[in-house]
CSV table of C-alpha atoms in Angstrom, one decimal:
chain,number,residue,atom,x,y,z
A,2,UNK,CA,-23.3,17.3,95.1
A,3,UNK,CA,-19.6,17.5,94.9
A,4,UNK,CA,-17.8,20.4,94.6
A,5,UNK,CA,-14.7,21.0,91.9
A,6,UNK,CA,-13.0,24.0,91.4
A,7,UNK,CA,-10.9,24.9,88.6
A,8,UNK,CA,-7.9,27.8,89.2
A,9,UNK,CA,-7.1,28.8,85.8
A,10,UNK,CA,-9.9,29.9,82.8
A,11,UNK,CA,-7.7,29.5,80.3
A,12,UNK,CA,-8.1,27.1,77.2
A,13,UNK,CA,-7.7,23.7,79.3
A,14,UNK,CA,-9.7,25.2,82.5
A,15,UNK,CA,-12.8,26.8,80.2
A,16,UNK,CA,-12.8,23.6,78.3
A,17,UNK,CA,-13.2,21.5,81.3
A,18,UNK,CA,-15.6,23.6,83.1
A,19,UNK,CA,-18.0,23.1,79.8
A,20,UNK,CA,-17.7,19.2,79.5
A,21,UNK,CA,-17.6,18.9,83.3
A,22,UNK,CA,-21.2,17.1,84.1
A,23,UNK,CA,-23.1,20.1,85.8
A,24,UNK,CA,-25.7,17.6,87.5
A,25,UNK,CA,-23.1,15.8,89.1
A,26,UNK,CA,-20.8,18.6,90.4
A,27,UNK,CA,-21.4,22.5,91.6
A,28,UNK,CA,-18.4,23.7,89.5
A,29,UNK,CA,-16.5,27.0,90.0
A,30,UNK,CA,-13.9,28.3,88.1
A,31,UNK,CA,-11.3,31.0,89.7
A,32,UNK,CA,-9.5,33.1,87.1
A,33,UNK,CA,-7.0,35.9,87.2
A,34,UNK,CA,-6.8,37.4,83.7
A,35,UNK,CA,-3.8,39.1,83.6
A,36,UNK,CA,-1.1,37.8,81.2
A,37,UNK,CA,-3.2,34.7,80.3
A,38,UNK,CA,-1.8,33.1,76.8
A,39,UNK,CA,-5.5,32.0,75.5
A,40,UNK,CA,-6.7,35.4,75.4
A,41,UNK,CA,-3.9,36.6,73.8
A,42,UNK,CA,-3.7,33.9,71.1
A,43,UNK,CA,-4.8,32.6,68.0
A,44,UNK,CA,-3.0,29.8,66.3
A,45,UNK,CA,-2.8,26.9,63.2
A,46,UNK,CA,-4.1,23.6,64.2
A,47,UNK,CA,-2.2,21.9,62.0
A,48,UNK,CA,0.5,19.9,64.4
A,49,UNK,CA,1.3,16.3,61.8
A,50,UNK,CA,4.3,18.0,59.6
A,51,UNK,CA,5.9,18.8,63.1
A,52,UNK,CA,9.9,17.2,63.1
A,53,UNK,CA,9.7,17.3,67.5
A,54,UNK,CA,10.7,13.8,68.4
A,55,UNK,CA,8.6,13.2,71.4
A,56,UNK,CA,6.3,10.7,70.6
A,57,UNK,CA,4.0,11.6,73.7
A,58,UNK,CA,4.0,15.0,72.3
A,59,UNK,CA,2.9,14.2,68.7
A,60,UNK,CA,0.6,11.4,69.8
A,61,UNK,CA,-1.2,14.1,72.0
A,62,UNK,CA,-0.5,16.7,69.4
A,63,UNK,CA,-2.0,14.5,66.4
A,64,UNK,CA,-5.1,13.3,68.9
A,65,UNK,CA,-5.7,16.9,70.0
A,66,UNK,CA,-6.1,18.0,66.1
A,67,UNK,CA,-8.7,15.3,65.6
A,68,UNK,CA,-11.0,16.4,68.6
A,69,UNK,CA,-11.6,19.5,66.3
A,70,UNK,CA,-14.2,18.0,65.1
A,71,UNK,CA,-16.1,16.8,68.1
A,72,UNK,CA,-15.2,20.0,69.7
A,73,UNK,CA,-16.7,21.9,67.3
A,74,UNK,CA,-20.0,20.2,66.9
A,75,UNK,CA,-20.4,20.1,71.3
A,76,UNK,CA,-20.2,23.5,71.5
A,77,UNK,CA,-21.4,25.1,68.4
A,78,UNK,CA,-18.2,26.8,67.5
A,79,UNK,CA,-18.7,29.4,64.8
A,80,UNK,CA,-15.9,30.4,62.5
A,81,UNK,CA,-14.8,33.6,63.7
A,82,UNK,CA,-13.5,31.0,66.6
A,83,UNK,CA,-12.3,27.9,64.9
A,84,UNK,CA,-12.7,26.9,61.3
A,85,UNK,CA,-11.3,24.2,59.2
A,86,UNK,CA,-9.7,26.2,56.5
A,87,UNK,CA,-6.5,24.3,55.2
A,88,UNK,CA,-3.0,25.1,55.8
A,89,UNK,CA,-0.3,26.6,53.6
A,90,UNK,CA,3.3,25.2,54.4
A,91,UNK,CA,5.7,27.8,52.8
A,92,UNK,CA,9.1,26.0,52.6
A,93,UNK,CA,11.7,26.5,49.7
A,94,UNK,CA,10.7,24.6,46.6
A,95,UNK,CA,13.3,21.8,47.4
A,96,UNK,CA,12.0,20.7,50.7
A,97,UNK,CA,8.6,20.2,49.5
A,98,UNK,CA,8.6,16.4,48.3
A,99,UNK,CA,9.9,15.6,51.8
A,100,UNK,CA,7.2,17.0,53.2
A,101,UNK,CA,5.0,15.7,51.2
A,102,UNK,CA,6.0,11.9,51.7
A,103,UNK,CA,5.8,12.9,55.3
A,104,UNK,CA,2.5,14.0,55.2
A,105,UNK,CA,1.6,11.3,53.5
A,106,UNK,CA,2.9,8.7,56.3
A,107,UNK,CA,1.2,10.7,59.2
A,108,UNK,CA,-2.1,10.2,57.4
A,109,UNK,CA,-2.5,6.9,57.3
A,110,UNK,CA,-2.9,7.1,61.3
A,111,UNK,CA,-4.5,10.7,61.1
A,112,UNK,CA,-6.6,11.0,58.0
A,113,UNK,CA,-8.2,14.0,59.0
A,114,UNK,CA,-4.8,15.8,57.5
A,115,UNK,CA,-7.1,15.5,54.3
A,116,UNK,CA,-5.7,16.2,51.4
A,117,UNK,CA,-1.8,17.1,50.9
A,118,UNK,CA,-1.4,19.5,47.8
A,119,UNK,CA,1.9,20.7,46.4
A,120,UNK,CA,1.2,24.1,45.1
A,121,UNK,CA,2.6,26.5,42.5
A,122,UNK,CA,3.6,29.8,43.5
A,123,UNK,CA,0.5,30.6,41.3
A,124,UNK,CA,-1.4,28.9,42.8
A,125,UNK,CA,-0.7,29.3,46.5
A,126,UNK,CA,-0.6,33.2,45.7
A,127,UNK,CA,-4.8,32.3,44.2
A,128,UNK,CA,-5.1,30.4,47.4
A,129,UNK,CA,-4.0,33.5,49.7
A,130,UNK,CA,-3.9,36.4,48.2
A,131,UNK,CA,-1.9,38.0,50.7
A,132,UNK,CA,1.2,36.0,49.9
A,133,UNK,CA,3.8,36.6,47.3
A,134,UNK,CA,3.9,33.8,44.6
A,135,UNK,CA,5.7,31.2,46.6
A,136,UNK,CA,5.7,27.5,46.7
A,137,UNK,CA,3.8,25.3,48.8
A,138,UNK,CA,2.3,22.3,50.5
A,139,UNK,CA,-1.1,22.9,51.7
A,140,UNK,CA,-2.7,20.3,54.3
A,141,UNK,CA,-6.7,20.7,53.7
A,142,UNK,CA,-7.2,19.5,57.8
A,143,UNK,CA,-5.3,22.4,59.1
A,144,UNK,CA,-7.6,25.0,60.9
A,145,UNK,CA,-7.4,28.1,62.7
A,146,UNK,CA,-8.8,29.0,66.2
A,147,UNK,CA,-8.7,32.8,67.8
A,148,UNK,CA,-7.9,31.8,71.7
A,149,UNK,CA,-9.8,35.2,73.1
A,150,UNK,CA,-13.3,34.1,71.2
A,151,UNK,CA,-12.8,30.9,72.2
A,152,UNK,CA,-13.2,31.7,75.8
A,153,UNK,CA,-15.3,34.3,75.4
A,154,UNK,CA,-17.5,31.8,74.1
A,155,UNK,CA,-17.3,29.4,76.7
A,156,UNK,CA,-17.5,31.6,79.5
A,157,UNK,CA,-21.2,32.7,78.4
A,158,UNK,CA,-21.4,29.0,77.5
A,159,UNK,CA,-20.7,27.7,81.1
A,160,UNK,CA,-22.4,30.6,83.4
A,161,UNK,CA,-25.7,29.4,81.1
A,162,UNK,CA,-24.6,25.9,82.9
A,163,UNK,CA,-24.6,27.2,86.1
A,164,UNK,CA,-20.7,27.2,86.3
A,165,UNK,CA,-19.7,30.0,88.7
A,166,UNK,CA,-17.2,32.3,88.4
A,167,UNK,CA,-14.5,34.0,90.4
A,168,UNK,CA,-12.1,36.1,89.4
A,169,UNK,CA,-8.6,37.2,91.6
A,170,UNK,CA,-5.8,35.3,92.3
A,171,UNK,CA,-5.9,32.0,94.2
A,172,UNK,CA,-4.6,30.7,97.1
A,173,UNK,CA,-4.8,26.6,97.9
A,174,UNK,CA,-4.9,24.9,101.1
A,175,UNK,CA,-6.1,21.8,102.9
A,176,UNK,CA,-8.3,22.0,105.9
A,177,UNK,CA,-10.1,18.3,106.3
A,178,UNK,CA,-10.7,19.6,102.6
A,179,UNK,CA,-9.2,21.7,100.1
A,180,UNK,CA,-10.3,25.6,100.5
A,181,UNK,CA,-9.7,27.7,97.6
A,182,UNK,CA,-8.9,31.1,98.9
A,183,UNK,CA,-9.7,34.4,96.9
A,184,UNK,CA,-9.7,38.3,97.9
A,185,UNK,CA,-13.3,38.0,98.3
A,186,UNK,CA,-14.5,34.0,99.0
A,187,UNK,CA,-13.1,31.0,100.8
A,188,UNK,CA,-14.3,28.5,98.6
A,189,UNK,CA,-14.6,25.0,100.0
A,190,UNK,CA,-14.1,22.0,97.2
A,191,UNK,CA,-13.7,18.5,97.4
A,192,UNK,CA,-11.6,18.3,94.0
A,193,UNK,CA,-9.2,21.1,92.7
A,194,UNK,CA,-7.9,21.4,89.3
A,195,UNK,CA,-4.9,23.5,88.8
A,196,UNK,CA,-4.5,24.7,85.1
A,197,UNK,CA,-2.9,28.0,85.8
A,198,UNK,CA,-0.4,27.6,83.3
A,199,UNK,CA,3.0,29.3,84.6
A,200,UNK,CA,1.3,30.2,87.4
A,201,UNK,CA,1.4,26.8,88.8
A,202,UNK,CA,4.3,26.8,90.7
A,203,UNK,CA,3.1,29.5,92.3
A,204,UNK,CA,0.1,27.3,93.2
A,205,UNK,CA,2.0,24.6,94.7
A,206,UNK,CA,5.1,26.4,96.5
A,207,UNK,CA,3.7,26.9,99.7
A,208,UNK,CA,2.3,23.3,99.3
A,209,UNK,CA,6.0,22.3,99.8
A,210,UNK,CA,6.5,21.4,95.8
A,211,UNK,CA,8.8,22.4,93.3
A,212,UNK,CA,7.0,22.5,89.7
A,213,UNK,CA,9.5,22.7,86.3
A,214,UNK,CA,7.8,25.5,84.7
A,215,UNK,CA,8.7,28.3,83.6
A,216,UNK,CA,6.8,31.7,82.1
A,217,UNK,CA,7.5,32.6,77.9
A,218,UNK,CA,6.4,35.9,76.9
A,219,UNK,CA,4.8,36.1,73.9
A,220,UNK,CA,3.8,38.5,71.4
A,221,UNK,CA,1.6,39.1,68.6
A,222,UNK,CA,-0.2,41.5,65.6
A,223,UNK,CA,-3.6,41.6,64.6
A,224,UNK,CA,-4.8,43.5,62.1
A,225,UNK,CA,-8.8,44.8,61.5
A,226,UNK,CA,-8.8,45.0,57.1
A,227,UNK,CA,-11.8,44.7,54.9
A,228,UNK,CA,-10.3,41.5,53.3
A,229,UNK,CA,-13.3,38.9,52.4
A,230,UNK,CA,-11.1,36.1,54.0
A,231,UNK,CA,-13.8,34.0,54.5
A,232,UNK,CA,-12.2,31.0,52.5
A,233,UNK,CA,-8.3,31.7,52.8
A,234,UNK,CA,-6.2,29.3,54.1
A,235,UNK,CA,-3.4,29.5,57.0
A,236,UNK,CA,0.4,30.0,56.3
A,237,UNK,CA,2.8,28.6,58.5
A,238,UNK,CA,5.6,30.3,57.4
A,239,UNK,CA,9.5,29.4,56.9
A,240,UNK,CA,10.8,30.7,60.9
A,241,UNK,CA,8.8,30.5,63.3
A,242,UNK,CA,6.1,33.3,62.0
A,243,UNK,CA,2.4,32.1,61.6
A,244,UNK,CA,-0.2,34.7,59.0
A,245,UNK,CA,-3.7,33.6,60.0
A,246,UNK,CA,-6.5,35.2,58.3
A,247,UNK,CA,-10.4,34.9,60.1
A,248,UNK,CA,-13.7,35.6,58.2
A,249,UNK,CA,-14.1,38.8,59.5
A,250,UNK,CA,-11.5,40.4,58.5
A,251,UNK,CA,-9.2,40.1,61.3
A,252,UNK,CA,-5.4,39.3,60.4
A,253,UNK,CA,-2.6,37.4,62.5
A,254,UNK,CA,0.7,37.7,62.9
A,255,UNK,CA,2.8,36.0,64.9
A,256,UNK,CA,4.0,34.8,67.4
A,257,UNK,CA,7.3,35.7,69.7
A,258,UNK,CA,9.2,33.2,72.0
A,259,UNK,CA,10.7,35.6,74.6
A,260,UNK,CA,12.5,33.3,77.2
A,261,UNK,CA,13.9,36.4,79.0
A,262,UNK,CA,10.2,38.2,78.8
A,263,UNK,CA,9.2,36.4,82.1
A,264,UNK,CA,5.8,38.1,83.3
A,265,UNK,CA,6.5,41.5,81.5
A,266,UNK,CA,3.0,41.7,79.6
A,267,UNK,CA,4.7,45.3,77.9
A,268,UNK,CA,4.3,45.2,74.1
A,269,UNK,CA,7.8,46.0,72.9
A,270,UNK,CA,8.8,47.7,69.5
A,271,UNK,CA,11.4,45.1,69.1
A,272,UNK,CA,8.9,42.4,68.8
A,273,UNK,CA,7.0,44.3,66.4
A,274,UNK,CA,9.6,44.9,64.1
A,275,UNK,CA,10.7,41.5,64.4
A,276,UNK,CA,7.2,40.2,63.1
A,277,UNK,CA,6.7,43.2,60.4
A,278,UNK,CA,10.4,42.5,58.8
A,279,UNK,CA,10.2,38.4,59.4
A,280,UNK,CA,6.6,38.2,58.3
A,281,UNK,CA,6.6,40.9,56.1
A,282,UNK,CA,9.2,39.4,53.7
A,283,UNK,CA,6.7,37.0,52.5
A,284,UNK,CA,4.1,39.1,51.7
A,285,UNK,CA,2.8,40.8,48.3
A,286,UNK,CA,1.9,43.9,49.7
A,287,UNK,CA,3.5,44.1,53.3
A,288,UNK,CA,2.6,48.1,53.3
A,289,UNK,CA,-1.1,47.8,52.6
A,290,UNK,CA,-1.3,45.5,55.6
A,291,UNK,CA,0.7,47.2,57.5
A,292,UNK,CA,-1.5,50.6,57.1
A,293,UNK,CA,-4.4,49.2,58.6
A,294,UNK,CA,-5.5,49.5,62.5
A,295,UNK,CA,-3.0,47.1,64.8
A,296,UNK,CA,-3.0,46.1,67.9
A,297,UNK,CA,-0.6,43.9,69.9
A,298,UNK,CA,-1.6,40.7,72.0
A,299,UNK,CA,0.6,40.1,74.8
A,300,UNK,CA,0.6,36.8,76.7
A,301,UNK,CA,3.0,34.4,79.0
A,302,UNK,CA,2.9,30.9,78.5
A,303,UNK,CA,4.5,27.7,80.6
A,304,UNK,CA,7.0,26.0,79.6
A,305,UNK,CA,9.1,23.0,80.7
A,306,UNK,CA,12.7,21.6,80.4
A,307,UNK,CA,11.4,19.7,77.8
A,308,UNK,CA,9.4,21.6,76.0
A,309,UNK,CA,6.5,19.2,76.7
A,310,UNK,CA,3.3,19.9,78.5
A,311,UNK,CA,2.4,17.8,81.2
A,312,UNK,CA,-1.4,16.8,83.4
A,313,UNK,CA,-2.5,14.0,85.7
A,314,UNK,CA,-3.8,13.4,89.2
A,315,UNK,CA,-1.1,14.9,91.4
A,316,UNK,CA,-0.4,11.3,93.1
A,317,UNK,CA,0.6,12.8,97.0
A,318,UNK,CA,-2.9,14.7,97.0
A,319,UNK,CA,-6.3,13.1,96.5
A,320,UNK,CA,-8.4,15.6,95.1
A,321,UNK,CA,-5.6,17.3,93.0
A,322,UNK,CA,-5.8,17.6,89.6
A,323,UNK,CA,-2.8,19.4,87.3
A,324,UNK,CA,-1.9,20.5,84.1
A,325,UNK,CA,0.7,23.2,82.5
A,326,UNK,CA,3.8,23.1,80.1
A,327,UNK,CA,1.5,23.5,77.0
A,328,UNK,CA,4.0,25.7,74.9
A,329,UNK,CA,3.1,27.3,71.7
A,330,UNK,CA,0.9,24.2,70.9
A,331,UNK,CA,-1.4,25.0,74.0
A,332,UNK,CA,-4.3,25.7,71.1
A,333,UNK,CA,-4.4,22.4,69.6
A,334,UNK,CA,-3.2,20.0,73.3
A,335,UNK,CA,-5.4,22.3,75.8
A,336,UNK,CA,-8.4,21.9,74.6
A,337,UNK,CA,-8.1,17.9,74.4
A,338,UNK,CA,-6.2,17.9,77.2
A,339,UNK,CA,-9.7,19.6,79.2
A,340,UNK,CA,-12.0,17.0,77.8
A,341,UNK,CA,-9.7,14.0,79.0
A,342,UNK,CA,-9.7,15.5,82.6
A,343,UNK,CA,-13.4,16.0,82.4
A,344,UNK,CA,-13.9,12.2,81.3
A,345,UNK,CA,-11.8,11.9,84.3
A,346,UNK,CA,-14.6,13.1,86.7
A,347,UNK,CA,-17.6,12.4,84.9
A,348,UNK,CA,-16.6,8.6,84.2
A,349,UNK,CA,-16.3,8.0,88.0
A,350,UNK,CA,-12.5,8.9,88.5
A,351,UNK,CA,-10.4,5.6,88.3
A,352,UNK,CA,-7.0,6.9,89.0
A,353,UNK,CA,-4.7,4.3,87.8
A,354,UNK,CA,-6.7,3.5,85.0
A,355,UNK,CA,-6.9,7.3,83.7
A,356,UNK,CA,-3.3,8.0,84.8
A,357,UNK,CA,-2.2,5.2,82.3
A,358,UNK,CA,-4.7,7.0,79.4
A,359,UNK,CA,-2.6,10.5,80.5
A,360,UNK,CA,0.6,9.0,80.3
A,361,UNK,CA,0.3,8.3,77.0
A,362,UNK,CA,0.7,11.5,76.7
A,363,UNK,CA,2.7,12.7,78.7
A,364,UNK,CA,5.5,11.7,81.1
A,365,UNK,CA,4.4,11.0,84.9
A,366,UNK,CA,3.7,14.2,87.2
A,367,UNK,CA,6.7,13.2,89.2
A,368,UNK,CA,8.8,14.2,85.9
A,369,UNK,CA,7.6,17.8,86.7
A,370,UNK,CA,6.4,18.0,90.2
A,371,UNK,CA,8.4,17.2,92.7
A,372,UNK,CA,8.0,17.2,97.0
A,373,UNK,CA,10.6,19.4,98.6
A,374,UNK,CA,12.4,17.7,101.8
């Protein structure tokens, strides 16, 4: 049986291990927890109204959405981890016919958007409660998935699969093999799949590469309330700020994009007041909220010079699998992205054929990845 080890549990790693075939492969995944962005995240899967011009992006974006659904129904996902619940765009009242007509044109190639709703400030106030009476568009596809239940789940999930884990940071090198090295193991494997996020470079330095990514610090609020939320929508709101109510209670705010934050995983008070005051404006009762028990979720994810995530067979390396750059839209492309790589395997791993599927994508590895001389 052949051996693949994933560095990285976060949501592309976790999500591989699970739809990795468990009969064909002994599977380990190596994991250093510290920092990662899944477990600090929850986020809108709701990418179609999105104005980025990178048509690899949206078209991995758009496909990522739709694997919801499958996702959901392979792995049992309850909805304290992902539900379907709609998603309120809050945009001033003249920008919403645009957006509108958009929406419409992006369904007719992804009709799980569902139905696209211009709302009244009435009515999106009815729809969640916690808003002021704004207006709104409101996508019925858009979901919501919190990132730390998601791998909680999977974890338990993939040990029940006989998926072992190690945790520590990694260390790669080649031998006649690749040996994954560990505080504790040296851990032989015939493929390796890097999805350490920012960490990758890390991975690959003393491998003689130079990988364009960098780390983004990023910061948000939950809150535990008593709301009965079971049947609110999302808001994406005007800014970059994000309110995403769960069944249980549990409250979102967020997130930060803190270029200069680096590895830093200290909450800051400026990054709380930042999503108090930005998110707060748009709510009907910003001070009830804001009296209930908070806690801040602190995370660093990869980014690239263009913003756009990347993954594919590292072409210089037989056995080497990558993937990083997911951004802020790691929660809708990582999960996708972990199935495509685990077709990879499972299918009988035709490189060029599968490196053309990944391209659509995303750009070639050699756009990120490149041999130092």
């Amino acid at each position: 049986m052949e051996k693949i080890v994933i560095i990285g549990g976060g949501i592309i790693g976790m999500t591989l291990a699970n739809y990795l075939d468990t009969t064909k492969y002994q599977v380990t995944v190596v994991d250093d927890p510290t920092g990662q962005a899944t477990k600090a995240s929850a986020g809108i899967i709701s990418p179609w109204l999105s104005k980025r011009r990178n048509k690899r992006w949206y078209q991995l974006a758009k496909d990522g959405a739709a694997f919801f659904e499958k996702l959901a129904q392979d792995f049992s996902l309850t909805t304290d981890i992902y539900q379907r619940s709609g998603t309120l765009i809050i945009r001033p009242e003249n920008q919403l016919a645009a957006l509108a007509e958009l929406a419409e044109e992006r369904r007719k190639e992804a009709p799980e958007i569902g139905q696209i709703t211009c709302l009244s400030p009435a009515e999106t106030q009815q729809a969640l409660p916690l808003l002021k009476p704004l207006p709104a568009l409101k996508i019925s596809g858009g979901g919501r998935l919190d990132g730390a239940a998601y791998l909680a789940f999977l974890e338990e999930r993939a040990r029940t699969n006989g998926v072992v884990f190690v945790q520590g940071k990694a260390r790669l090198y080649k031998e006649k093999n690749w040996v994954v090295s560990t505080t504790y193991a040296e851990i032989p494997a015939d493929h390796v799949c890097l999805t350490a996020g920012p960490g990758l470079g890390q991975l690959l330095e003393h491998l003689n590469y130079h990988v364009d990514v960098r780390p983004q610090k990023g910061q948000l609020l939950s809150f535990e309330t008593t709301a009965s939320a079971k049947d609110w929508p999302v808001a994406m709101l005007e800014g970059e700020g994000d309110l995403i109510p769960f069944a249980n209670g549990k409250i979102l705010l967020g997130a930060t994009h803190e270029n200069d934050g680096g590895w830093d995983l200290t909450p800051t008070e400026a990054a709380k007041q930042q999503l108090l005051t930005g998110i707060g404006s748009f709510l009907a009762a910003p001070e009830k909220l804001f009296a209930a028990p908070m806690t801040v979720r602190v995370g660093t994810r990869a980014y690239t010079s263009d913003f756009a995530p990347f993954f594919g067979l590292l072409p210089s390396e037989p056995g080497l699998v990558v993937a990083s750059g997911l951004g802020s839209s790691g929660l809708t492309t990582g999960p996708y992205i972990g199935y495509l790589l685990a077709e990879y395997f499972n299918q009988g791993q035709n490189p060029s054929e599968k490196q053309k599927l990944f391209e659509k994508y995303s750009k070639p590895i050699a756009a990120y990845i490149t041999q130092r001389h």
